[in-house]
Coordinates of C-alpha atoms and ligand atoms in Angstrom, one line a residue:
M2 CA 13.4 3.1 -6.8
P3 CA 14.7 1.1 -3.7
E4 CA 14.2 3.3 -0.8
A5 CA 10.5 4.2 -1.4
T6 CA 7.3 2.0 -1.3
W7 CA 5.0 2.2 -4.5
W8 CA 2.4 4.7 -3.0
K9 CA 5.4 7.2 -2.5
H10 CA 7.1 7.3 -5.8
G11 CA 4.1 6.3 -8.0
I12 CA 1.3 8.5 -9.7
V13 CA -2.2 7.8 -8.7
Y14 CA -4.9 8.1 -11.6
Q15 CA -8.6 8.6 -10.6
V16 CA -11.2 6.9 -12.6
Y17 CA -14.9 8.0 -12.2
P18 CA -16.2 4.8 -13.2
R19 CA -19.5 6.1 -14.7
S20 CA -17.6 8.3 -17.2
F21 CA -14.5 6.2 -18.2
Q22 CA -15.6 3.5 -20.4
D23 CA -19.2 1.8 -21.0
S24 CA -18.8 -1.5 -22.5
G25 CA -22.6 -2.5 -22.4
G26 CA -24.0 0.2 -24.5
D27 CA -26.2 1.7 -21.6
G28 CA -24.1 4.9 -21.5
I29 CA -22.7 4.4 -18.2
G30 CA -19.2 3.2 -17.7
D31 CA -18.5 0.0 -16.1
L32 CA -15.7 -2.4 -14.7
E33 CA -15.3 -4.1 -18.0
G34 CA -14.6 -0.8 -19.5
I35 CA -12.0 0.1 -17.4
R36 CA -10.5 -3.4 -17.9
E37 CA -10.4 -2.8 -21.6
R38 CA -8.6 0.6 -21.0
L39 CA -5.9 -0.9 -18.7
D40 CA -3.2 -0.6 -21.6
Y41 CA -3.9 3.0 -22.1
L42 CA -3.2 3.3 -18.4
V43 CA 0.3 1.4 -18.9
W44 CA 1.0 3.6 -21.8
L45 CA 0.2 6.7 -20.1
G46 CA 2.5 5.5 -17.2
V47 CA 0.4 5.8 -14.1
D48 CA 1.2 3.4 -11.2
A49 CA -2.3 3.2 -9.4
V50 CA -5.9 3.4 -10.4
W51 CA -8.3 4.7 -7.8
I52 CA -12.1 4.0 -8.8
S53 CA -14.8 5.8 -7.3
P54 CA -17.4 3.7 -5.6
V55 CA -18.9 0.6 -7.5
F56 CA -20.8 -1.1 -4.9
P57 CA -24.3 -1.6 -5.0
S58 CA -26.3 1.6 -4.5
P59 CA -29.4 3.4 -5.4
M60 CA -27.2 6.1 -7.0
A61 CA -28.9 9.2 -5.1
D62 CA -25.3 10.4 -4.9
F63 CA -24.0 8.5 -7.8
G64 CA -22.4 5.5 -5.6
Y65 CA -21.7 7.6 -2.5
D66 CA -24.7 6.0 -0.9
V67 CA -23.8 2.4 -0.5
A68 CA -26.5 -0.3 0.1
D69 CA -23.9 -3.3 0.2
Y70 CA -20.1 -2.8 1.2
C71 CA -19.4 -6.3 -0.2
D72 CA -20.7 -6.4 -3.8
I73 CA -20.7 -4.5 -7.2
D74 CA -23.5 -2.8 -8.3
P75 CA -24.9 -4.4 -11.7
I76 CA -24.6 -0.9 -13.7
F77 CA -20.7 -1.6 -13.2
G78 CA -20.8 -5.2 -13.5
T79 CA -20.4 -8.3 -11.1
L80 CA -17.8 -9.5 -8.5
E81 CA -16.3 -11.6 -11.1
D82 CA -15.8 -8.7 -13.4
F83 CA -14.1 -7.1 -10.5
D84 CA -11.9 -10.0 -9.8
R85 CA -10.8 -10.1 -13.6
L86 CA -10.1 -6.4 -13.5
I87 CA -7.8 -6.7 -10.6
Q88 CA -6.1 -9.7 -11.8
E89 CA -5.4 -8.2 -15.1
A90 CA -4.4 -4.8 -13.5
H91 CA -1.8 -6.5 -11.2
A92 CA -0.8 -8.9 -14.1
K93 CA 0.1 -5.2 -16.2
G94 CA 2.0 -3.8 -12.9
L95 CA -1.2 -1.7 -12.0
K96 CA -2.2 -1.1 -8.3
L97 CA -6.0 -1.0 -7.7
I98 CA -7.3 1.5 -5.1
L99 CA -10.9 1.3 -4.1
D100 CA -13.2 4.1 -2.5
F101 CA -14.6 3.2 0.8
V102 CA -17.6 5.2 2.0
P103 CA -17.8 4.6 5.9
N104 CA -19.3 8.1 7.0
H105 CA -22.7 7.0 5.8
T106 CA -24.6 4.3 4.1
S107 CA -27.6 4.4 1.5
D108 CA -31.2 4.6 3.6
Q109 CA -31.6 1.4 1.3
H110 CA -28.7 -0.5 3.2
P111 CA -30.5 -3.3 5.4
W112 CA -28.8 -1.9 8.2
F113 CA -30.7 1.5 8.2
Q114 CA -33.7 -0.3 7.1
E115 CA -33.4 -2.3 10.7
S116 CA -32.3 0.8 12.4
R117 CA -35.4 2.9 11.2
S118 CA -38.0 -0.1 11.9
S119 CA -38.0 0.7 15.8
R120 CA -36.4 2.4 18.6
T121 CA -35.4 -0.9 20.1
N122 CA -34.1 -2.5 17.0
P123 CA -30.3 -3.6 17.9
K124 CA -29.2 -1.5 14.9
R125 CA -31.1 1.6 16.1
S126 CA -27.6 2.7 17.5
W127 CA -25.7 2.2 14.4
Y128 CA -27.1 5.4 13.1
I129 CA -27.4 8.8 14.7
W130 CA -30.8 9.3 16.1
R131 CA -31.8 12.1 18.3
D132 CA -35.1 13.5 19.7
P133 CA -36.7 16.6 18.6
G134 CA -36.6 20.1 20.5
P135 CA -39.4 21.0 22.7
D136 CA -41.0 22.6 19.8
G137 CA -40.6 19.7 17.5
S138 CA -37.4 21.4 15.6
P139 CA -34.5 19.6 14.6
P140 CA -31.8 18.8 17.5
N141 CA -29.3 21.2 16.6
N142 CA -28.4 23.7 13.7
W143 CA -26.2 21.3 11.5
I144 CA -26.6 21.9 7.7
S145 CA -26.5 19.1 5.2
N146 CA -23.4 19.6 2.8
F147 CA -26.0 19.5 -0.1
G148 CA -28.2 22.3 1.5
G149 CA -31.1 22.2 3.9
P150 CA -31.0 20.8 7.5
A151 CA -29.0 17.8 8.1
W152 CA -31.7 16.1 10.2
E153 CA -34.6 14.1 8.8
W154 CA -37.7 13.5 10.9
D155 CA -39.0 9.9 11.2
E156 CA -42.6 9.8 11.4
A157 CA -42.8 6.2 12.5
T158 CA -40.4 6.3 15.5
G159 CA -40.8 10.1 16.2
Q160 CA -36.9 10.9 16.1
Y161 CA -34.7 12.6 13.8
Y162 CA -31.8 10.9 12.0
Y163 CA -28.5 12.8 11.2
H164 CA -27.2 13.0 7.4
A165 CA -24.2 15.3 6.7
F166 CA -25.0 14.6 3.0
L167 CA -28.4 13.7 1.3
K168 CA -31.3 12.4 3.4
E169 CA -30.7 9.3 1.5
Q170 CA -27.2 9.2 3.1
P171 CA -27.8 8.7 7.0
D172 CA -24.6 8.9 8.9
L173 CA -23.0 6.0 10.6
N174 CA -22.5 6.0 14.4
W175 CA -19.0 5.4 14.5
R176 CA -18.6 5.7 18.2
N177 CA -20.4 2.2 18.2
A178 CA -18.1 -0.8 18.3
E179 CA -20.5 -2.9 16.3
V180 CA -20.3 -0.5 13.5
R181 CA -16.6 -0.4 13.5
K182 CA -16.2 -4.1 13.3
A183 CA -18.7 -4.5 10.4
M184 CA -16.9 -1.8 8.7
Y185 CA -13.3 -3.0 9.1
D186 CA -14.5 -6.7 8.0
A187 CA -16.0 -4.9 4.8
L188 CA -12.5 -3.4 4.2
R189 CA -11.0 -7.0 4.9
F190 CA -13.3 -8.4 2.1
W191 CA -11.5 -6.4 -0.6
L192 CA -8.3 -6.6 1.0
E193 CA -8.5 -10.3 0.6
R194 CA -9.6 -9.9 -2.9
G195 CA -6.2 -8.1 -3.5
V196 CA -7.1 -4.5 -3.7
D197 CA -4.2 -2.2 -3.0
G198 CA -5.7 0.3 -0.7
F199 CA -8.5 2.6 -0.1
R200 CA -9.4 6.3 -0.5
V201 CA -11.6 6.9 2.3
D202 CA -14.6 9.5 1.8
V203 CA -14.8 12.2 4.0
I204 CA -12.8 10.6 6.6
W205 CA -12.7 13.7 9.1
H206 CA -16.5 13.6 9.3
L207 CA -16.7 10.1 11.0
I208 CA -16.9 11.5 14.5
K209 CA -19.3 14.1 15.5
D210 CA -19.5 16.3 18.8
A211 CA -20.6 13.7 21.5
E212 CA -22.9 16.5 22.8
F213 CA -24.3 17.5 19.5
R214 CA -23.7 21.4 20.3
D215 CA -24.6 24.0 17.7
N216 CA -22.2 25.0 15.2
P217 CA -21.2 29.0 15.6
P218 CA -22.2 31.3 13.0
N219 CA -19.7 31.8 10.0
P220 CA -19.2 35.8 10.1
A221 CA -17.8 35.5 6.4
Y222 CA -20.7 33.7 4.9
Q223 CA -22.1 35.3 1.8
A224 CA -25.4 34.2 0.3
S225 CA -23.8 33.5 -3.1
Q226 CA -22.2 30.3 -1.1
A227 CA -23.4 27.0 -0.5
E228 CA -25.6 26.8 2.5
I229 CA -23.2 24.5 4.5
N230 CA -21.0 27.7 5.0
C231 CA -23.6 29.6 7.1
Y232 CA -22.0 28.0 10.0
L233 CA -18.5 27.1 10.9
Q234 CA -18.0 23.2 11.1
V235 CA -16.6 23.1 14.6
H236 CA -18.8 20.4 16.1
S237 CA -20.0 18.6 13.2
A238 CA -16.7 17.1 12.0
D239 CA -13.0 17.0 12.7
Q240 CA -13.2 15.8 16.4
P241 CA -10.2 14.7 18.2
E242 CA -11.5 11.1 18.6
V243 CA -11.7 10.7 14.8
H244 CA -7.9 10.1 14.9
E245 CA -8.4 6.8 17.0
V246 CA -10.6 5.5 14.2
V247 CA -8.3 6.4 11.4
S248 CA -5.4 4.5 13.1
E249 CA -7.7 1.5 13.5
M250 CA -8.2 1.3 9.9
R251 CA -4.8 1.8 9.1
S252 CA -4.0 -1.3 11.5
V253 CA -6.6 -3.2 9.4
L254 CA -4.5 -2.4 6.2
E255 CA -1.5 -3.8 8.0
E256 CA -2.7 -7.1 8.3
Y257 CA -1.7 -7.2 4.7
P258 CA 1.4 -6.3 3.1
D259 CA 2.1 -2.9 1.2
R260 CA -1.6 -1.4 1.1
V261 CA -2.2 2.4 1.3
L262 CA -4.6 4.4 3.3
I263 CA -5.7 7.6 1.5
G264 CA -8.2 10.1 3.5
E265 CA -10.3 12.5 1.8
I266 CA -9.9 15.5 4.1
Y267 CA -11.1 19.3 3.1
L268 CA -9.4 21.2 6.1
P269 CA -7.0 24.0 6.6
L270 CA -3.5 22.8 6.5
E271 CA -2.7 22.8 10.0
R272 CA -5.9 20.5 10.7
L273 CA -5.0 18.4 7.6
V274 CA -1.7 17.2 8.8
A275 CA -2.9 16.1 11.9
Y276 CA -4.5 13.0 9.7
Y277 CA -0.8 11.6 9.5
G278 CA -1.7 10.4 13.2
K279 CA 0.4 10.2 16.3
D280 CA 3.8 8.8 15.2
L281 CA 2.3 8.4 11.7
S282 CA -0.2 5.9 12.8
G283 CA -3.1 7.5 10.7
A284 CA -3.5 8.0 6.9
H285 CA -0.5 7.3 4.8
V286 CA -1.8 10.0 2.3
P287 CA -4.3 12.5 3.7
F288 CA -5.2 14.1 0.5
N289 CA -3.9 17.7 0.1
F290 CA -6.3 19.7 -1.9
Q291 CA -4.5 23.0 -1.7
L292 CA -3.7 23.3 -5.4
I293 CA -7.2 23.3 -6.2
Q294 CA -8.1 25.8 -3.6
T295 CA -5.3 28.3 -4.4
A296 CA -5.4 31.1 -6.4
W297 CA -3.2 30.4 -9.7
N298 CA -0.2 32.5 -9.2
A299 CA 3.2 32.0 -8.6
Q300 CA 3.7 33.8 -5.2
K301 CA 0.6 32.1 -3.8
I302 CA 1.5 28.8 -4.8
A303 CA 5.2 29.3 -3.7
A304 CA 3.9 30.3 -0.5
L305 CA 1.5 27.4 -0.2
I306 CA 4.2 24.8 -1.1
N307 CA 6.5 26.1 1.7
E308 CA 3.7 26.2 4.0
Y309 CA 2.7 22.6 3.3
E310 CA 6.3 21.2 3.5
A311 CA 6.9 23.0 6.8
A312 CA 3.4 21.9 8.4
L313 CA 4.3 18.2 7.3
P314 CA 5.3 16.0 10.4
A315 CA 8.4 14.5 10.3
G316 CA 8.6 11.6 8.0
G317 CA 5.3 12.4 6.6
W318 CA 4.8 12.0 3.0
P319 CA 3.7 14.9 1.0
N320 CA 0.9 14.6 -2.0
W321 CA -0.7 16.8 -4.3
V322 CA -4.0 16.8 -6.1
L323 CA -5.0 18.7 -9.0
G324 CA -8.6 17.6 -9.7
N325 CA -11.2 15.2 -8.9
H326 CA -15.0 14.2 -9.4
D327 CA -16.1 17.2 -7.0
Q328 CA -14.1 20.2 -8.2
P329 CA -14.1 22.1 -11.4
R330 CA -11.5 20.7 -13.6
I331 CA -8.1 22.2 -13.7
G332 CA -8.6 23.1 -17.5
A333 CA -11.9 25.0 -16.7
R334 CA -10.2 26.9 -13.9
V335 CA -6.8 28.3 -15.5
G336 CA -7.6 27.5 -19.2
P337 CA -5.6 25.3 -21.6
Q338 CA -2.5 26.9 -21.7
Q339 CA -1.8 27.0 -18.1
A340 CA -3.5 23.4 -17.7
R341 CA 0.0 22.5 -19.6
V342 CA 2.1 24.3 -16.7
A343 CA -0.4 22.7 -14.0
A344 CA 0.6 19.2 -15.3
M345 CA 4.2 20.1 -14.8
L346 CA 3.7 21.5 -11.4
L347 CA 1.7 18.3 -10.4
L348 CA 4.4 15.9 -11.5
T349 CA 7.4 17.6 -10.7
L350 CA 6.5 18.4 -6.8
R351 CA 7.7 16.6 -4.0
G352 CA 5.2 13.6 -3.0
T353 CA 2.5 11.4 -4.5
P354 CA 0.6 13.1 -7.3
T355 CA -3.2 12.4 -7.9
M356 CA -4.5 12.8 -11.6
Y357 CA -8.1 13.1 -12.7
Y358 CA -9.1 11.2 -15.7
G359 CA -9.6 13.4 -18.6
D360 CA -7.5 16.0 -17.5
E361 CA -4.6 14.6 -19.6
V362 CA -6.8 15.1 -22.9
G363 CA -7.7 18.7 -21.7
I364 CA -11.3 18.5 -21.0
G365 CA -12.0 22.1 -19.8
K366 CA -15.1 24.0 -19.0
V367 CA -18.2 22.0 -20.0
E368 CA -21.6 23.4 -19.9
I369 CA -24.3 21.4 -18.8
Q370 CA -27.9 22.6 -19.4
P371 CA -30.3 22.6 -16.7
E372 CA -32.3 19.7 -18.1
A373 CA -29.3 17.7 -18.4
A374 CA -28.3 18.2 -14.7
Q375 CA -27.7 14.7 -12.7
D376 CA -26.0 16.0 -9.6
P377 CA -28.2 16.2 -6.6
W378 CA -26.0 19.0 -5.1
E379 CA -27.1 20.9 -8.2
K380 CA -30.8 20.0 -8.0
N381 CA -30.9 21.0 -4.2
E382 CA -29.1 24.1 -4.6
P383 CA -29.6 25.3 -8.3
G384 CA -27.7 28.3 -9.8
L385 CA -25.0 28.6 -7.5
G386 CA -22.6 27.0 -9.6
L387 CA -22.3 24.1 -7.1
G388 CA -23.2 21.1 -9.7
R389 CA -20.4 18.8 -10.1
D390 CA -21.7 17.4 -13.5
P391 CA -19.1 19.5 -15.6
E392 CA -16.2 17.6 -14.0
R393 CA -17.9 14.2 -14.5
T394 CA -18.4 14.1 -18.4
P395 CA -17.2 11.0 -20.3
M396 CA -13.7 10.4 -21.3
H397 CA -12.7 11.3 -25.0
W398 CA -11.2 8.1 -26.6
D399 CA -11.6 8.9 -30.2
G400 CA -13.5 11.3 -32.9
S401 CA -16.6 8.8 -33.2
D402 CA -19.8 9.7 -32.1
Q403 CA -19.8 9.8 -28.2
G404 CA -16.4 9.8 -28.3
G405 CA -15.7 6.0 -28.1
F406 CA -17.2 5.9 -24.7
T407 CA -20.5 4.4 -25.3
S408 CA -22.5 3.0 -28.1
G409 CA -25.5 4.3 -26.4
K410 CA -26.6 7.5 -25.0
P411 CA -24.0 8.8 -22.4
W412 CA -25.6 9.4 -18.9
L413 CA -23.7 12.9 -19.2
P414 CA -23.0 14.7 -22.6
L415 CA -19.6 14.9 -23.8
D416 CA -17.6 18.0 -24.0
P417 CA -18.4 19.0 -27.5
R418 CA -14.6 19.5 -28.2
F419 CA -14.1 15.6 -27.9
R420 CA -14.0 15.6 -31.7
S421 CA -10.8 17.3 -32.1
S422 CA -9.5 16.6 -28.7
H423 CA -9.4 12.7 -28.0
V424 CA -6.7 10.1 -27.0
E425 CA -6.3 8.5 -30.4
G426 CA -5.7 12.1 -32.3
L427 CA -3.6 13.5 -29.3
Q428 CA -1.4 10.3 -29.4
D429 CA -0.4 11.3 -32.8
D430 CA 0.5 15.0 -32.0
P431 CA 4.1 15.2 -30.2
T432 CA 3.0 18.8 -29.0
S433 CA -0.5 17.7 -27.5
I434 CA -1.3 18.0 -23.6
L435 CA -1.6 14.2 -23.6
M436 CA 2.0 13.7 -24.7
L437 CA 3.4 16.3 -22.5
Y438 CA 1.8 14.4 -19.8
R439 CA 3.2 11.2 -20.8
R440 CA 6.7 12.7 -21.2
L441 CA 6.5 14.4 -17.8
I442 CA 5.0 10.8 -16.4
L443 CA 8.1 9.2 -18.2
L444 CA 10.8 11.8 -16.9
R445 CA 9.6 11.4 -13.5
R446 CA 9.3 7.7 -13.6
R447 CA 13.1 7.8 -14.9
H448 CA 14.3 10.3 -12.5
P449 CA 14.0 9.8 -8.7
A450 CA 15.0 13.3 -8.0
L451 CA 11.7 14.5 -9.4
S452 CA 9.6 12.0 -7.5
V453 CA 11.2 11.3 -4.1
G454 CA 14.1 13.7 -4.5
G455 CA 14.5 17.0 -2.3
Y456 CA 12.7 20.1 -2.7
T457 CA 14.3 23.5 -2.5
Q458 CA 12.7 26.7 -3.7
I459 CA 14.7 28.8 -5.9
T460 CA 12.4 31.8 -6.4
A461 CA 8.9 33.1 -6.9
E462 CA 9.4 36.3 -8.9
G463 CA 6.7 37.9 -10.9
N464 CA 4.5 35.2 -12.1
V465 CA 7.4 32.7 -12.5
L466 CA 7.8 29.9 -9.6
A467 CA 11.3 28.1 -9.9
Y468 CA 12.2 25.1 -7.7
E469 CA 15.0 22.5 -7.7
R470 CA 14.7 18.8 -7.2
Q471 CA 17.6 16.9 -6.3
H472 CA 18.5 13.1 -5.3
G473 CA 22.0 11.8 -5.2
P474 CA 24.1 13.7 -7.9
E475 CA 21.0 14.2 -10.0
R476 CA 19.6 17.9 -10.0
F477 CA 16.9 19.5 -12.0
L478 CA 15.5 22.9 -12.0
V479 CA 11.8 23.3 -12.6
A480 CA 10.9 26.9 -13.8
M481 CA 7.1 27.8 -14.7
N482 CA 5.8 30.9 -15.9
M483 CA 2.1 31.0 -14.5
G484 CA 1.3 34.2 -16.3
S485 CA 1.0 35.3 -19.8
E486 CA 4.0 37.9 -19.9
P487 CA 7.5 36.7 -20.7
H488 CA 9.8 36.6 -17.9
A489 CA 13.9 36.3 -17.7
L490 CA 15.4 34.3 -14.9
S491 CA 19.2 34.9 -14.2
R492 CA 21.3 31.7 -13.8
P493 CA 24.4 31.4 -12.2
A494 CA 27.6 31.9 -14.4
G495 CA 29.6 29.0 -15.5
T496 CA 27.0 26.3 -14.9
R497 CA 26.1 23.5 -17.6
E498 CA 22.6 23.6 -17.9
R499 CA 20.3 22.1 -20.5
V500 CA 16.7 22.3 -21.2
V501 CA 15.2 18.8 -20.6
L502 CA 11.3 19.5 -21.4
S503 CA 9.3 22.5 -22.4
T504 CA 5.6 22.6 -21.9
L505 CA 5.9 24.4 -25.5
H506 CA 7.8 21.6 -26.9
D507 CA 9.8 23.3 -29.1
R508 CA 13.4 23.9 -27.4
G509 CA 15.1 20.4 -28.0
E510 CA 18.1 20.1 -25.5
E511 CA 18.7 24.0 -25.7
P512 CA 21.7 24.9 -23.5
I513 CA 21.1 27.6 -21.2
G514 CA 23.3 30.6 -20.6
A515 CA 23.3 33.5 -18.0
Q516 CA 19.7 33.9 -18.4
I517 CA 16.7 32.1 -19.6
T518 CA 13.7 33.8 -20.8
L519 CA 10.6 32.0 -20.2
R520 CA 7.6 32.6 -22.7
A521 CA 4.2 33.2 -21.7
N522 CA 2.7 30.1 -20.2
E523 CA 5.8 28.3 -20.4
G524 CA 7.1 25.6 -18.0
L525 CA 10.9 24.1 -18.3
I526 CA 12.6 21.3 -16.8
I527 CA 16.2 22.0 -16.9
S528 CA 19.0 19.4 -16.0
L529 CA 21.6 20.8 -13.8
G530 CA 23.9 18.0 -14.4
T531 CA 24.6 15.0 -12.5
Ligands
NOJ605 C1 -17.2 13.2 -1.2 C2 -17.3 12.6 -2.3 O1 -16.2 12.8 -3.1 C3 -18.5 13.2 -3.0 O2 -18.7 12.9 -4.5 C4 -19.6 12.9 -2.3 O3 -21.0 13.4 -2.8 C5 -19.4 13.1 -0.9 N1 -18.3 12.7 -0.1 C6 -20.5 12.3 -0.1 O4 -20.0 10.9 0.0

């Protein structure tokens, strides 16, 4: 694939390290476990592995509360384990992407300990401290993403500190040049060790309104929603000055060859694409979560693809994400039949796809009993369905007790269906979702048309979405029935077309006539000849 760098044609696979493979028997996944499973990832055919945070952490938010940016938490292993992992991943042709959490540290980070020790401590201004209102109230109306006020009172020094997430996750002050320097040095620490890039946590949060103005009320707020939605996040995030920080991070990565900067950004499309930066000096990959957020029907998804393609800046490379550790799994959202169609969509759209571990074995809706809940968001705002435990359950490797994930007690229960749906068994079943993923990945790797090729929408009729991908003389039609009724598509007369792959697996290389009938929940890749 000469004209595209690895992160353009490659497939990113997200590992939630607590849940991938436990090597030590404590019920929590670790780096050594990931290393043991590298051959599986090579077999599956992905190109890059992104690992959610593995740095020392009190685990108030399962690693998104970092207490040291330049080490590994003992739960996950040691720096030596990390070095071994990256060396072996590279030897097997896999890239390794780390999760960088710059918006906030843990309240146990030495920087915060110093910052809170006195108002005159040199690190005071590394965090966001404000005086109370005249009546002792918080400085403004900002709400934490996990519920409750975003300001925590510090009795000892008589000020509030700001935390966009848990009170154990104080926000760093990115307007402070010393903070920036320290954080860029942390990036360099891992770049020197060979990491191929970073997924940057809540990158759009880094800069807040300089005057800390109140956020305006959200007229569409409903009590069934998370409390953060009471207000529109106009002043607490996505400030114009953030783009300077993003491009500085990008410059740090550019001190090293061929690294990728991925930004986690939940914003409407027109705001999202600004994170490519002026003259593409921002994130290489501002994560596009629209497939997660859009209703699952052909019309809506067709419109979304058009809108996204149109919004991209010239030269901005697209990307698509189907799931992550914060969002209900695709299998839970659309059910097992459409999950197969979703795999085809993800792996045939133009741009870099990001897969989420376990989707390829069809993990669906998992019920977590209240007493088993782990996620702090679920604990803070119970009963609203906000908890993220269901999408974080352990990987299904085999049919043994605990699915081959651990010899101990898993930190979260496995989806009980693991006994009939696990890697070992699915590898032997050519019609399984796992083998569908693998075939799609192989096809995508073999045919540049499906990865870096052009995209042309053909039709969105009924619940069928069809588009063409082309590269040089190669052309494919991808047609997906997102509904449960059969649907006939007319094809131009006299063309020589044949089926390459059906999500239902039983068509062989069927030639296509004047019309093709997609069965319920069927997706097809059709070769339009070379
Ligand atoms: C986004 C991460 O993906 C999520 O898991 C975390 O809780 C928040 N950022 C805070 O770091």
